[in-house]
Amino acid sequence: MPTTTTTSTTRWPRPHLTAPCRSIAYLATGALLGLTVLLIGTVLVTLSGLLVIVLVGIPLLAALTLSGIPLAALERRRLRLLKPAETPAPTPHRTPESPGVAAWFRLRLREQATWRELAYTVLLALVLWPLDLLVVACAFALPALLIAAPAHLAVAGSGGIRPAKLWLVDGYPAATATALLGLVLLLVLLLPLVAYAAARAAFTRLLLAPRESELADSLAEVTRSRARLVDAFEAERRRIERDLHDGAQQRLVALTMSLGLARLDAAGIPEGPVARRLADALATAHAEADGALTELRELIRGIHPQVLADYGLTAAIEDAADRSTVPVDIEYAELPRLPEPVESAGYFAVREALTNIDRHSGAREARITAAHTRGALRIDVRDDGRGGADPGRGTGLTGLADRLAVLDGRLTVTSPPGGPTVLSVEIPCQAEAR
Amino acid sequence: MPSRSPLRVVLAEDSVLLREGLVGVLTRFGHETVAAVGDADALRDAVSAYEPDVVVTDVRMPPGFQDEGLRAAVELRAVRPRLPVLVLSQYVQRAYAAELLDTGDGTGVGYLLKDRVGQVEQFVEALTRVAQGGTVVDPEVVRQLLRRRRDPLAQLTPREREVLALVAEGKSNAAIAHDLVVSEAAVGKHIGNILGKLDLPPADGTHRRVLAVLAYLRA
């Protein structure tokens, strides 16, 4: 929930024991990380600067501009030190459209996020980590030294000590007072420490978490890739249909033809037990081949109905209705030809509805209403069955909803117990001249 | 059936396997395949060149593998309304059958499921009926239509539907009487009732039968 995350990072921290511990851990590791980045960065920048003379340094420098990417990934994870319950900040980067290192580089160099991450890296190495260290030192180390005064005194023995080089402590009463002072100081200073850590995390999030536009981009990308998947799936269906039709079906038809001719020939053989057996065997083989053809025909139709491509949705819906075991009435204004994916999704919606009616509803009749009005195709399939259909359970309906989502379409199923069940599909689309 | 006069057939089927098989079947029954072609353009040329007694064509053919064969058949019938055409389809689809029956006056056309060619005798019989000006609609189309509730047909009794289904298959009254084991007069009475209920006024006998089938297909 985005609203809670934004308020919780800016809200004044509640006094709670884990919050200071987390803040200290966050800032301390931040300081350590920043120092490391500074050291490694200095070495690498110097090295590549020197190597530019022999040209090797140029790609190294280019790679350094991208060094913010892994660091930012680490920083986004480190945010969870502060709030482990919160979902980690997502990456602002997009997935390259084509595979390969070159495409990855091109995309990263074009993205604004890459440069924000680089800026953060520089900032961390030069400003942020000393600041983190300073805050931890002031808020935690100073009180710690004061609190440790009695122990320190015991170790140092006579002569007294000077905790944090502030004042001389030469007796246990003074040491205890110092420790108490340290404790108070700690309690007082922990509040700004936690506040600083929260502000620091908010700043990190601001630079490294995806912006609105980047989120919208990635959403659009998901939609696009889903559309690509659906298209690829559709193309594959057609290919399979074509293969079955051009291969297996033709061979089977040829086989039944040969068997039919063979039966004619066998009928010409003079009567006898052998002739009868032969005739029986041929008849059985013929019937088997016919059965196989029927099954294959239904299979091919289920994969991709040719009538949809040839005559459009109206004819395809009629065809599906013809095939239903429950009588179906169709009520529609003649539909125009619609974009192929829309016709296809509409047809499969009707098929899915009719299949469910046949299988589960116990309906006596069904009614399909279809219309293309106000820039949208709307199909309702209603039955008078027992109702109680659960759209969440059927995989067919889920697949259908996914398919429709790609087209910005909507699937609604209302099915109160006792019926009637109504499945509605709405897909925005324009008529197409074909 | 081989006793009937031999037909001169133009055959269009893109699968070589099936084409050879069909030529074999036709030859076996004494018919002559004057041209066996593999696409719709070649079909049009062959019909011009040979003026056959009957055309047999697949629905789906190159180059698009859509409904080229059916389109070619419809075009041929537009120019030669009396040319008998038997269309073989991969699967039964009312839309295809209706389009074909709309050509000419709906006589001398046939629409069969491709699988039916395996029943060689029935197939050749259907071909002969089409060549003689009959109408043949695949029983599967008829069966599907009966499954759906459609208003013009709702008023028919089950027996009348049965009779209409057989009419759609191109059968004569005598053949229907034989199939249903009733007298030919009874069949005539049923058909009269069907025509009455479908609001087809008395006219030329064979014609009204086709109109009844068309009413059935378009309902």
mmCIF file of N, CA, C and O in Angstrom, chain B residues 43-100:
data_model
loop_
_atom_site.group_PDB
_atom_site.id
_atom_site.type_symbol
_atom_site.label_atom_id
_atom_site.label_comp_id
_atom_site.label_asym_id
_atom_site.label_seq_id
_atom_site.Cartn_x
_atom_site.Cartn_y
_atom_site.Cartn_z
ATOM 1 N N LEU B 43 -8.858 -24.213 -61.570
ATOM 2 C CA LEU B 43 -10.223 -24.739 -61.646
ATOM 3 C C LEU B 43 -11.052 -23.929 -62.639
ATOM 4 O O LEU B 43 -11.727 -24.480 -63.511
ATOM 5 N N ARG B 44 -10.969 -22.570 -62.510
ATOM 6 C CA ARG B 44 -11.717 -21.710 -63.423
ATOM 7 C C ARG B 44 -11.317 -21.975 -64.877
ATOM 8 O O ARG B 44 -12.167 -22.106 -65.756
ATOM 9 N N ASP B 45 -9.988 -22.077 -65.117
ATOM 10 C CA ASP B 45 -9.500 -22.332 -66.479
ATOM 11 C C ASP B 45 -10.017 -23.666 -66.990
ATOM 12 O O ASP B 45 -10.454 -23.783 -68.138
ATOM 13 N N ALA B 46 -9.955 -24.687 -66.136
ATOM 14 C CA ALA B 46 -10.337 -26.036 -66.558
ATOM 15 C C ALA B 46 -11.819 -26.084 -66.917
ATOM 16 O O ALA B 46 -12.211 -26.747 -67.884
ATOM 17 N N VAL B 47 -12.640 -25.363 -66.151
ATOM 18 C CA VAL B 47 -14.073 -25.360 -66.446
ATOM 19 C C VAL B 47 -14.323 -24.702 -67.805
ATOM 20 O O VAL B 47 -15.110 -25.194 -68.609
ATOM 21 N N SER B 48 -13.612 -23.583 -68.083
ATOM 22 C CA SER B 48 -13.756 -22.931 -69.390
ATOM 23 C C SER B 48 -13.311 -23.864 -70.502
ATOM 24 O O SER B 48 -13.947 -23.943 -71.560
ATOM 25 N N ALA B 49 -12.233 -24.578 -70.271
ATOM 26 C CA ALA B 49 -11.633 -25.397 -71.315
ATOM 27 C C ALA B 49 -12.469 -26.647 -71.597
ATOM 28 O O ALA B 49 -12.616 -27.042 -72.747
ATOM 29 N N TYR B 50 -13.032 -27.255 -70.539
ATOM 30 C CA TYR B 50 -13.651 -28.579 -70.746
ATOM 31 C C TYR B 50 -15.168 -28.578 -70.673
ATOM 32 O O TYR B 50 -15.795 -29.539 -71.069
ATOM 33 N N GLU B 51 -15.787 -27.499 -70.119
ATOM 34 C CA GLU B 51 -17.238 -27.486 -69.943
ATOM 35 C C GLU B 51 -17.728 -28.833 -69.397
ATOM 36 O O GLU B 51 -18.469 -29.566 -70.061
ATOM 37 N N PRO B 52 -17.350 -29.185 -68.173
ATOM 38 C CA PRO B 52 -17.651 -30.521 -67.638
ATOM 39 C C PRO B 52 -19.126 -30.674 -67.256
ATOM 40 O O PRO B 52 -19.871 -29.696 -67.237
ATOM 41 N N ASP B 53 -19.520 -31.920 -66.950
ATOM 42 C CA ASP B 53 -20.883 -32.194 -66.499
ATOM 43 C C ASP B 53 -21.041 -31.785 -65.032
ATOM 44 O O ASP B 53 -22.127 -31.437 -64.593
ATOM 45 N N VAL B 54 -19.960 -31.892 -64.292
ATOM 46 C CA VAL B 54 -20.020 -31.589 -62.863
ATOM 47 C C VAL B 54 -18.632 -31.196 -62.360
ATOM 48 O O VAL B 54 -17.623 -31.664 -62.882
ATOM 49 N N VAL B 55 -18.612 -30.314 -61.354
ATOM 50 C CA VAL B 55 -17.352 -29.867 -60.758
ATOM 51 C C VAL B 55 -17.296 -30.372 -59.315
ATOM 52 O O VAL B 55 -18.293 -30.258 -58.585
ATOM 53 N N VAL B 56 -16.162 -30.922 -58.927
ATOM 54 C CA VAL B 56 -15.957 -31.302 -57.523
ATOM 55 C C VAL B 56 -14.806 -30.458 -57.001
ATOM 56 O O VAL B 56 -13.733 -30.441 -57.607
ATOM 57 N N THR B 57 -15.036 -29.714 -55.928
ATOM 58 C CA THR B 57 -13.938 -28.872 -55.421
ATOM 59 C C THR B 57 -13.843 -28.886 -53.897
ATOM 60 O O THR B 57 -14.848 -29.020 -53.188
ATOM 61 N N ASP B 58 -12.614 -28.756 -53.445
ATOM 62 C CA ASP B 58 -12.315 -28.604 -52.028
ATOM 63 C C ASP B 58 -12.625 -27.148 -51.655
ATOM 64 O O ASP B 58 -12.610 -26.279 -52.523
ATOM 65 N N VAL B 59 -12.905 -26.870 -50.375
ATOM 66 C CA VAL B 59 -13.125 -25.475 -49.957
ATOM 67 C C VAL B 59 -11.792 -24.749 -49.854
ATOM 68 O O VAL B 59 -11.587 -23.678 -50.411
ATOM 69 N N ARG B 60 -10.886 -25.353 -49.137
ATOM 70 C CA ARG B 60 -9.639 -24.668 -48.815
ATOM 71 C C ARG B 60 -8.574 -25.020 -49.831
ATOM 72 O O ARG B 60 -8.249 -26.191 -50.005
ATOM 73 N N MET B 61 -8.040 -23.985 -50.491
ATOM 74 C CA MET B 61 -7.032 -24.254 -51.508
ATOM 75 C C MET B 61 -5.992 -23.149 -51.560
ATOM 76 O O MET B 61 -6.203 -22.070 -51.014
ATOM 77 N N PRO B 62 -4.860 -23.432 -52.224
ATOM 78 C CA PRO B 62 -3.855 -22.374 -52.365
ATOM 79 C C PRO B 62 -4.443 -21.228 -53.178
ATOM 80 O O PRO B 62 -5.386 -21.449 -53.922
ATOM 81 N N PRO B 63 -3.890 -20.014 -53.093
ATOM 82 C CA PRO B 63 -2.675 -19.692 -52.327
ATOM 83 C C PRO B 63 -2.956 -19.358 -50.855
ATOM 84 O O PRO B 63 -2.084 -19.492 -50.031
ATOM 85 N N GLY B 64 -4.170 -18.940 -50.531
ATOM 86 C CA GLY B 64 -4.434 -18.415 -49.183
ATOM 87 C C GLY B 64 -4.858 -19.467 -48.193
ATOM 88 O O GLY B 64 -4.854 -19.244 -46.996
ATOM 89 N N PHE B 65 -5.271 -20.630 -48.665
ATOM 90 C CA PHE B 65 -5.799 -21.694 -47.814
ATOM 91 C C PHE B 65 -6.932 -21.191 -46.937
ATOM 92 O O PHE B 65 -7.049 -21.539 -45.779
ATOM 93 N N GLN B 66 -7.773 -20.295 -47.526
ATOM 94 C CA GLN B 66 -8.968 -19.860 -46.820
ATOM 95 C C GLN B 66 -10.133 -20.606 -47.468
ATOM 96 O O GLN B 66 -10.149 -21.808 -47.399
ATOM 97 N N ASP B 67 -11.043 -19.858 -48.106
ATOM 98 C CA ASP B 67 -12.173 -20.528 -48.738
ATOM 99 C C ASP B 67 -12.159 -20.334 -50.252
ATOM 100 O O ASP B 67 -13.189 -20.174 -50.886
ATOM 101 N N GLU B 68 -10.938 -20.356 -50.852
ATOM 102 C CA GLU B 68 -10.782 -20.110 -52.289
ATOM 103 C C GLU B 68 -11.641 -21.026 -53.145
ATOM 104 O O GLU B 68 -12.247 -20.599 -54.123
ATOM 105 N N GLY B 69 -11.685 -22.298 -52.787
ATOM 106 C CA GLY B 69 -12.433 -23.269 -53.580
ATOM 107 C C GLY B 69 -13.908 -22.943 -53.608
ATOM 108 O O GLY B 69 -14.560 -22.994 -54.661
ATOM 109 N N LEU B 70 -14.429 -22.554 -52.445
ATOM 110 C CA LEU B 70 -15.851 -22.193 -52.347
ATOM 111 C C LEU B 70 -16.130 -20.943 -53.159
ATOM 112 O O LEU B 70 -17.112 -20.862 -53.900
ATOM 113 N N ARG B 71 -15.223 -19.936 -53.019
ATOM 114 C CA ARG B 71 -15.393 -18.693 -53.777
ATOM 115 C C ARG B 71 -15.432 -18.998 -55.277
ATOM 116 O O ARG B 71 -16.269 -18.470 -56.006
ATOM 117 N N ALA B 72 -14.489 -19.825 -55.711
ATOM 118 C CA ALA B 72 -14.432 -20.167 -57.142
ATOM 119 C C ALA B 72 -15.734 -20.837 -57.566
ATOM 120 O O ALA B 72 -16.288 -20.522 -58.630
ATOM 121 N N ALA B 73 -16.259 -21.724 -56.716
ATOM 122 C CA ALA B 73 -17.505 -22.418 -57.045
ATOM 123 C C ALA B 73 -18.652 -21.421 -57.172
ATOM 124 O O ALA B 73 -19.447 -21.487 -58.110
ATOM 125 N N VAL B 74 -18.713 -20.465 -56.222
ATOM 126 C CA VAL B 74 -19.777 -19.461 -56.246
ATOM 127 C C VAL B 74 -19.660 -18.611 -57.511
ATOM 128 O O VAL B 74 -20.660 -18.325 -58.185
ATOM 129 N N GLU B 75 -18.425 -18.217 -57.876
ATOM 130 C CA GLU B 75 -18.222 -17.424 -59.093
ATOM 131 C C GLU B 75 -18.620 -18.201 -60.342
ATOM 132 O O GLU B 75 -19.271 -17.667 -61.248
ATOM 133 N N LEU B 76 -18.221 -19.466 -60.385
ATOM 134 C CA LEU B 76 -18.550 -20.286 -61.553
ATOM 135 C C LEU B 76 -20.061 -20.388 -61.714
ATOM 136 O O LEU B 76 -20.589 -20.303 -62.820
ATOM 137 N N ARG B 77 -20.754 -20.535 -60.576
ATOM 138 C CA ARG B 77 -22.213 -20.671 -60.628
ATOM 139 C C ARG B 77 -22.870 -19.344 -61.028
ATOM 140 O O ARG B 77 -23.970 -19.343 -61.567
ATOM 141 N N ALA B 78 -22.204 -18.234 -60.719
ATOM 142 C CA ALA B 78 -22.758 -16.928 -61.085
ATOM 143 C C ALA B 78 -22.775 -16.796 -62.607
ATOM 144 O O ALA B 78 -23.697 -16.226 -63.187
ATOM 145 N N VAL B 79 -21.735 -17.315 -63.261
ATOM 146 C CA VAL B 79 -21.638 -17.237 -64.726
ATOM 147 C C VAL B 79 -22.459 -18.352 -65.370
ATOM 148 O O VAL B 79 -23.138 -18.148 -66.367
ATOM 149 N N ARG B 80 -22.395 -19.538 -64.782
ATOM 150 C CA ARG B 80 -23.114 -20.702 -65.348
ATOM 151 C C ARG B 80 -24.052 -21.253 -64.270
ATOM 152 O O ARG B 80 -23.709 -22.205 -63.583
ATOM 153 N N PRO B 81 -25.246 -20.673 -64.137
ATOM 154 C CA PRO B 81 -26.130 -21.080 -63.033
ATOM 155 C C PRO B 81 -26.495 -22.557 -63.097
ATOM 156 O O PRO B 81 -26.907 -23.132 -62.099
ATOM 157 N N ARG B 82 -26.355 -23.192 -64.244
ATOM 158 C CA ARG B 82 -26.769 -24.592 -64.377
ATOM 159 C C ARG B 82 -25.607 -25.570 -64.165
ATOM 160 O O ARG B 82 -25.804 -26.778 -64.245
ATOM 161 N N LEU B 83 -24.412 -25.025 -63.920
ATOM 162 C CA LEU B 83 -23.254 -25.919 -63.745
ATOM 163 C C LEU B 83 -23.343 -26.631 -62.391
ATOM 164 O O LEU B 83 -23.315 -25.993 -61.350
ATOM 165 N N PRO B 84 -23.455 -27.959 -62.409
ATOM 166 C CA PRO B 84 -23.518 -28.662 -61.119
ATOM 167 C C PRO B 84 -22.172 -28.611 -60.392
ATOM 168 O O PRO B 84 -21.124 -28.819 -60.999
ATOM 169 N N VAL B 85 -22.233 -28.294 -59.119
ATOM 170 C CA VAL B 85 -21.001 -28.183 -58.326
ATOM 171 C C VAL B 85 -21.174 -28.951 -57.020
ATOM 172 O O VAL B 85 -22.172 -28.761 -56.309
ATOM 173 N N LEU B 86 -20.212 -29.786 -56.707
ATOM 174 C CA LEU B 86 -20.191 -30.467 -55.414
ATOM 175 C C LEU B 86 -18.980 -29.959 -54.643
ATOM 176 O O LEU B 86 -17.850 -30.092 -55.096
ATOM 177 N N VAL B 87 -19.235 -29.330 -53.508
ATOM 178 C CA VAL B 87 -18.142 -28.784 -52.704
ATOM 179 C C VAL B 87 -17.846 -29.716 -51.539
ATOM 180 O O VAL B 87 -18.761 -30.176 -50.842
ATOM 181 N N LEU B 88 -16.575 -30.010 -51.369
ATOM 182 C CA LEU B 88 -16.152 -30.844 -50.242
ATOM 183 C C LEU B 88 -15.516 -29.941 -49.201
ATOM 184 O O LEU B 88 -14.652 -29.128 -49.518
ATOM 185 N N SER B 89 -15.925 -30.090 -47.950
ATOM 186 C CA SER B 89 -15.411 -29.190 -46.913
ATOM 187 C C SER B 89 -14.711 -29.990 -45.825
ATOM 188 O O SER B 89 -15.083 -31.115 -45.541
ATOM 189 N N GLN B 90 -13.705 -29.366 -45.222
ATOM 190 C CA GLN B 90 -12.972 -30.029 -44.143
ATOM 191 C C GLN B 90 -13.876 -30.259 -42.955
ATOM 192 O O GLN B 90 -13.803 -31.247 -42.268
ATOM 193 N N TYR B 91 -14.712 -29.267 -42.655
ATOM 194 C CA TYR B 91 -15.683 -29.448 -41.603
ATOM 195 C C TYR B 91 -16.957 -28.723 -41.996
ATOM 196 O O TYR B 91 -16.936 -27.772 -42.756
ATOM 197 N N VAL B 92 -18.020 -29.228 -41.453
ATOM 198 C CA VAL B 92 -19.321 -28.721 -41.857
ATOM 199 C C VAL B 92 -19.558 -27.343 -41.281
ATOM 200 O O VAL B 92 -19.404 -27.128 -40.088
ATOM 201 N N GLN B 93 -19.895 -26.395 -42.147
ATOM 202 C CA GLN B 93 -20.193 -25.074 -41.664
ATOM 203 C C GLN B 93 -21.383 -24.535 -42.434
ATOM 204 O O GLN B 93 -21.379 -24.506 -43.653
ATOM 205 N N ARG B 94 -22.392 -24.150 -41.671
ATOM 206 C CA ARG B 94 -23.624 -23.698 -42.298
ATOM 207 C C ARG B 94 -23.377 -22.523 -43.233
ATOM 208 O O ARG B 94 -23.979 -22.427 -44.292
ATOM 209 N N ALA B 95 -22.476 -21.623 -42.820
ATOM 210 C CA ALA B 95 -22.208 -20.430 -43.624
ATOM 211 C C ALA B 95 -21.784 -20.815 -45.038
ATOM 212 O O ALA B 95 -22.236 -20.214 -46.011
ATOM 213 N N TYR B 96 -20.913 -21.811 -45.151
ATOM 214 C CA TYR B 96 -20.459 -22.237 -46.472
ATOM 215 C C TYR B 96 -21.622 -22.811 -47.269
ATOM 216 O O TYR B 96 -21.825 -22.499 -48.438
ATOM 217 N N ALA B 97 -22.401 -23.683 -46.630
ATOM 218 C CA ALA B 97 -23.507 -24.340 -47.321
ATOM 219 C C ALA B 97 -24.512 -23.305 -47.811
ATOM 220 O O ALA B 97 -24.983 -23.369 -48.949
ATOM 221 N N ALA B 98 -24.812 -22.325 -46.932
ATOM 222 C CA ALA B 98 -25.808 -21.317 -47.289
ATOM 223 C C ALA B 98 -25.327 -20.497 -48.481
ATOM 224 O O ALA B 98 -26.099 -20.205 -49.403
ATOM 225 N N GLU B 99 -24.061 -20.125 -48.478
ATOM 226 C CA GLU B 99 -23.537 -19.316 -49.585
ATOM 227 C C GLU B 99 -23.644 -20.062 -50.913
ATOM 228 O O GLU B 99 -24.022 -19.515 -51.939
ATOM 229 N N LEU B 100 -23.338 -21.349 -50.847
ATOM 230 C CA LEU B 100 -23.375 -22.166 -52.057
ATOM 231 C C LEU B 100 -24.807 -22.320 -52.550
ATOM 232 O O LEU B 100 -25.092 -22.213 -53.738
#
